[in-house]
mmCIF file of C-alpha atoms in Angstrom:
data_model
loop_
_atom_site.group_PDB
_atom_site.id
_atom_site.type_symbol
_atom_site.label_atom_id
_atom_site.label_comp_id
_atom_site.label_asym_id
_atom_site.label_seq_id
_atom_site.Cartn_x
_atom_site.Cartn_y
_atom_site.Cartn_z
ATOM 1 C CA MET A 1 3.571 13.988 13.209
ATOM 2 C CA SER A 2 7.253 13.223 12.797
ATOM 3 C CA ARG A 3 6.857 9.759 11.289
ATOM 4 C CA PRO A 4 4.507 8.818 8.495
ATOM 5 C CA VAL A 5 1.317 6.833 8.789
ATOM 6 C CA VAL A 6 1.972 3.944 6.410
ATOM 7 C CA LEU A 7 -0.788 2.176 4.473
ATOM 8 C CA VAL A 8 -0.250 -1.361 3.204
ATOM 9 C CA GLY A 9 -2.539 -3.810 1.468
ATOM 10 C CA ALA A 10 -3.360 -5.605 -1.731
ATOM 11 C CA PRO A 11 -4.143 -3.844 -5.000
ATOM 12 C CA GLY A 12 -7.682 -2.511 -4.745
ATOM 13 C CA SER A 13 -7.641 -2.150 -0.956
ATOM 14 C CA GLY A 14 -7.892 1.638 -1.231
ATOM 15 C CA LYS A 15 -4.391 2.689 -0.188
ATOM 16 C CA SER A 16 -4.057 5.597 -2.603
ATOM 17 C CA THR A 17 -7.588 6.949 -2.224
ATOM 18 C CA THR A 18 -7.694 6.531 1.543
ATOM 19 C CA GLY A 19 -4.156 7.845 1.932
ATOM 20 C CA ALA A 20 -4.890 11.056 0.059
ATOM 21 C CA LEU A 21 -8.047 11.659 2.115
ATOM 22 C CA LEU A 22 -6.285 10.883 5.406
ATOM 23 C CA ALA A 23 -3.405 13.227 4.595
ATOM 24 C CA GLU A 24 -5.851 15.993 3.701
ATOM 25 C CA ARG A 25 -7.691 15.562 7.012
ATOM 26 C CA LEU A 26 -4.413 15.538 8.967
ATOM 27 C CA GLY A 27 -3.000 18.485 7.005
ATOM 28 C CA VAL A 28 0.131 16.565 6.030
ATOM 29 C CA PRO A 29 1.669 15.501 2.702
ATOM 30 C CA PHE A 30 0.563 12.311 0.973
ATOM 31 C CA THR A 31 2.987 10.194 -1.025
ATOM 32 C CA ASP A 32 2.178 7.117 -3.062
ATOM 33 C CA VAL A 33 5.394 5.117 -3.464
ATOM 34 C CA ASP A 34 4.364 3.816 -6.897
ATOM 35 C CA THR A 35 3.709 7.356 -8.156
ATOM 36 C CA GLU A 36 7.008 8.536 -6.687
ATOM 37 C CA ILE A 37 8.862 5.710 -8.454
ATOM 38 C CA GLU A 38 7.223 6.573 -11.775
ATOM 39 C CA GLN A 39 8.162 10.242 -11.385
ATOM 40 C CA ARG A 40 11.769 9.462 -10.521
ATOM 41 C CA ALA A 41 12.158 6.857 -13.261
ATOM 42 C CA GLY A 42 10.335 8.949 -15.851
ATOM 43 C CA ARG A 43 8.259 5.944 -16.912
ATOM 44 C CA SER A 44 5.423 3.760 -15.737
ATOM 45 C CA ILE A 45 5.778 0.816 -13.397
ATOM 46 C CA ALA A 46 4.537 -1.402 -16.213
ATOM 47 C CA ALA A 47 7.415 -0.109 -18.365
ATOM 48 C CA ILE A 48 9.939 -0.717 -15.567
ATOM 49 C CA PHE A 49 8.665 -4.295 -15.214
ATOM 50 C CA ALA A 50 8.778 -4.845 -18.982
ATOM 51 C CA ASP A 51 12.174 -3.241 -19.593
ATOM 52 C CA ASP A 52 14.112 -4.035 -16.421
ATOM 53 C CA GLY A 53 12.184 -6.882 -14.751
ATOM 54 C CA GLU A 54 10.549 -7.268 -11.381
ATOM 55 C CA PRO A 55 13.833 -7.563 -9.378
ATOM 56 C CA ALA A 56 14.979 -4.146 -10.639
ATOM 57 C CA PHE A 57 11.611 -2.640 -9.777
ATOM 58 C CA ARG A 58 11.662 -4.195 -6.286
ATOM 59 C CA ALA A 59 15.157 -2.817 -5.620
ATOM 60 C CA LEU A 60 14.003 0.665 -6.624
ATOM 61 C CA GLU A 61 10.842 0.269 -4.529
ATOM 62 C CA GLU A 62 12.904 -0.739 -1.493
ATOM 63 C CA GLN A 63 15.201 2.273 -1.877
ATOM 64 C CA VAL A 64 12.396 4.817 -2.396
ATOM 65 C CA THR A 65 10.335 3.373 0.470
ATOM 66 C CA ALA A 66 13.274 3.591 2.903
ATOM 67 C CA GLU A 67 13.822 7.217 1.970
ATOM 68 C CA LEU A 68 10.139 8.147 2.265
ATOM 69 C CA LEU A 69 9.787 6.474 5.659
ATOM 70 C CA GLU A 70 12.022 9.261 6.995
ATOM 71 C CA ARG A 71 9.488 11.954 6.036
ATOM 72 C CA PRO A 72 6.324 12.944 7.889
ATOM 73 C CA GLY A 73 2.919 12.501 6.265
ATOM 74 C CA VAL A 74 0.865 9.621 4.943
ATOM 75 C CA LEU A 75 2.653 7.033 2.826
ATOM 76 C CA SER A 76 0.962 4.449 0.604
ATOM 77 C CA LEU A 77 3.190 1.486 -0.202
ATOM 78 C CA GLY A 78 2.877 -0.594 -3.323
ATOM 79 C CA GLY A 79 1.026 -3.860 -2.755
ATOM 80 C CA GLY A 80 4.214 -5.920 -3.059
ATOM 81 C CA ALA A 81 6.511 -3.709 -0.978
ATOM 82 C CA VAL A 82 6.112 -6.092 1.975
ATOM 83 C CA LEU A 83 7.864 -8.815 -0.017
ATOM 84 C CA SER A 84 11.158 -7.145 0.912
ATOM 85 C CA PRO A 85 12.616 -8.209 4.281
ATOM 86 C CA VAL A 86 14.495 -4.880 4.335
ATOM 87 C CA THR A 87 11.251 -2.934 3.918
ATOM 88 C CA ARG A 88 9.468 -5.039 6.538
ATOM 89 C CA ALA A 89 12.288 -4.309 8.994
ATOM 90 C CA ALA A 90 12.194 -0.595 8.146
ATOM 91 C CA LEU A 91 8.473 -0.492 8.982
ATOM 92 C CA ARG A 92 9.086 -1.468 12.615
ATOM 93 C CA GLY A 93 8.245 1.423 14.911
ATOM 94 C CA HIS A 94 5.871 3.035 12.405
ATOM 95 C CA ARG A 95 2.102 3.198 12.496
ATOM 96 C CA VAL A 96 1.329 0.683 9.736
ATOM 97 C CA VAL A 97 -2.309 0.276 8.743
ATOM 98 C CA TRP A 98 -3.250 -2.816 6.764
ATOM 99 C CA LEU A 99 -6.231 -2.037 4.566
ATOM 100 C CA GLN A 100 -7.776 -5.485 4.219
ATOM 101 C CA VAL A 101 -9.779 -6.387 1.125
ATOM 102 C CA SER A 102 -11.297 -9.592 -0.206
ATOM 103 C CA ALA A 103 -10.317 -10.880 -3.636
ATOM 104 C CA ALA A 104 -13.857 -10.276 -4.939
ATOM 105 C CA THR A 105 -13.861 -6.631 -3.870
ATOM 106 C CA ALA A 106 -10.294 -6.075 -5.087
ATOM 107 C CA VAL A 107 -11.223 -7.453 -8.531
ATOM 108 C CA SER A 108 -14.230 -5.147 -8.761
ATOM 109 C CA ARG A 109 -12.088 -2.140 -7.792
ATOM 110 C CA VAL A 110 -9.038 -2.966 -9.919
ATOM 111 C CA GLY A 111 -10.827 -4.287 -12.996
ATOM 112 C CA LEU A 112 -8.535 -4.785 -15.952
ATOM 113 C CA ASN A 113 -6.066 -2.068 -15.001
ATOM 114 C CA GLU A 114 -3.108 -2.325 -17.374
ATOM 115 C CA ALA A 115 -0.975 -0.210 -15.036
ATOM 116 C CA ARG A 116 -0.739 -3.184 -12.649
ATOM 117 C CA PRO A 117 1.722 -5.544 -14.359
ATOM 118 C CA LEU A 118 1.383 -8.370 -11.840
ATOM 119 C CA LEU A 119 -2.358 -8.550 -12.467
ATOM 120 C CA LEU A 120 -2.326 -8.878 -16.236
ATOM 121 C CA GLY A 121 -4.224 -11.877 -17.558
ATOM 122 C CA ASN A 122 -6.510 -13.624 -15.097
ATOM 123 C CA VAL A 123 -7.044 -10.714 -12.688
ATOM 124 C CA ARG A 124 -9.156 -12.673 -10.197
ATOM 125 C CA GLY A 125 -6.752 -15.626 -10.143
ATOM 126 C CA ARG A 126 -3.712 -13.381 -9.791
ATOM 127 C CA LEU A 127 -5.314 -11.411 -6.939
ATOM 128 C CA ILE A 128 -6.224 -14.597 -5.079
ATOM 129 C CA LYS A 129 -2.623 -15.795 -5.436
ATOM 130 C CA LEU A 130 -1.188 -12.400 -4.373
ATOM 131 C CA LEU A 131 -3.464 -12.280 -1.331
ATOM 132 C CA ALA A 132 -2.435 -15.782 -0.302
ATOM 133 C CA GLU A 133 1.268 -14.943 -0.645
ATOM 134 C CA ARG A 134 1.159 -11.504 0.961
ATOM 135 C CA THR A 135 -1.432 -11.814 3.737
ATOM 136 C CA PRO A 136 1.086 -13.201 6.279
ATOM 137 C CA LEU A 137 3.471 -10.344 5.393
ATOM 138 C CA TYR A 138 0.803 -7.662 5.782
ATOM 139 C CA ALA A 139 -0.083 -9.228 9.150
ATOM 140 C CA GLU A 140 3.594 -9.170 10.166
ATOM 141 C CA VAL A 141 4.066 -5.432 9.572
ATOM 142 C CA ALA A 142 0.633 -4.104 10.549
ATOM 143 C CA THR A 143 0.051 -2.292 13.809
ATOM 144 C CA GLU A 144 -3.626 -1.848 12.844
ATOM 145 C CA ARG A 145 -6.088 -3.460 10.455
ATOM 146 C CA VAL A 146 -9.152 -2.008 8.784
ATOM 147 C CA GLU A 147 -11.521 -4.067 6.644
ATOM 148 C CA THR A 148 -12.348 -2.000 3.543
ATOM 149 C CA ASP A 149 -14.770 -4.226 1.586
ATOM 150 C CA ALA A 150 -18.012 -2.577 2.693
ATOM 151 C CA ARG A 151 -16.548 0.785 3.668
ATOM 152 C CA PRO A 152 -16.114 3.851 1.492
ATOM 153 C CA PRO A 153 -12.706 5.554 1.854
ATOM 154 C CA GLU A 154 -14.234 8.379 3.918
ATOM 155 C CA GLU A 155 -15.423 5.871 6.533
ATOM 156 C CA VAL A 156 -12.002 4.214 6.645
ATOM 157 C CA VAL A 157 -10.439 7.629 7.263
ATOM 158 C CA GLU A 158 -12.894 8.304 10.105
ATOM 159 C CA LEU A 159 -11.911 4.995 11.701
ATOM 160 C CA LEU A 160 -8.224 5.886 11.406
ATOM 161 C CA LEU A 161 -8.802 9.293 12.988
ATOM 162 C CA ALA A 162 -10.903 7.904 15.856
ATOM 163 C CA PRO A 163 -9.325 7.402 19.258
ATOM 164 C CA GLU A 164 -7.746 3.970 19.506
ATOM 165 C CA LYS A 165 -10.401 2.580 21.863
ATOM 166 C CA SER A 166 -13.187 3.196 19.355
ATOM 167 C CA ARG A 167 -11.263 1.376 16.579
ATOM 168 C CA ALA A 168 -11.341 -1.955 18.360
#
């Protein structure tokens, strides 16, 4: 595997959990872009948002994502990474799996997670708005889609490992 399998989707879709399991099954590295950004910056994403603002975070996210797309493995993008036209263009030619999730399921999975700065306050309302804004962008970059609402991460991984004909 010379190019990464890239997972995209809304917060709570299961990108990090599924990505780690998929990488383990494939015997390749797993990288979560948000975790990588926090390690490089030496602070949380919430702190980056608070101190530097969303545009600064998005610029850093774009840069780190572009770099990581050059490495093999499984890569989980932040939920808003698709907002960047540069990132969307960089995803062309990659296997990009959109982990689809409903707002209700995402809310139950995310809860009141303070590490997600864009979801502070009315979590359900914010998720509904994010899904509405980002769904066309996820659709634009995805080469595959997997509905995750009623599926545990292990089942999603099995679907991703199955021959393409059985995924239809």
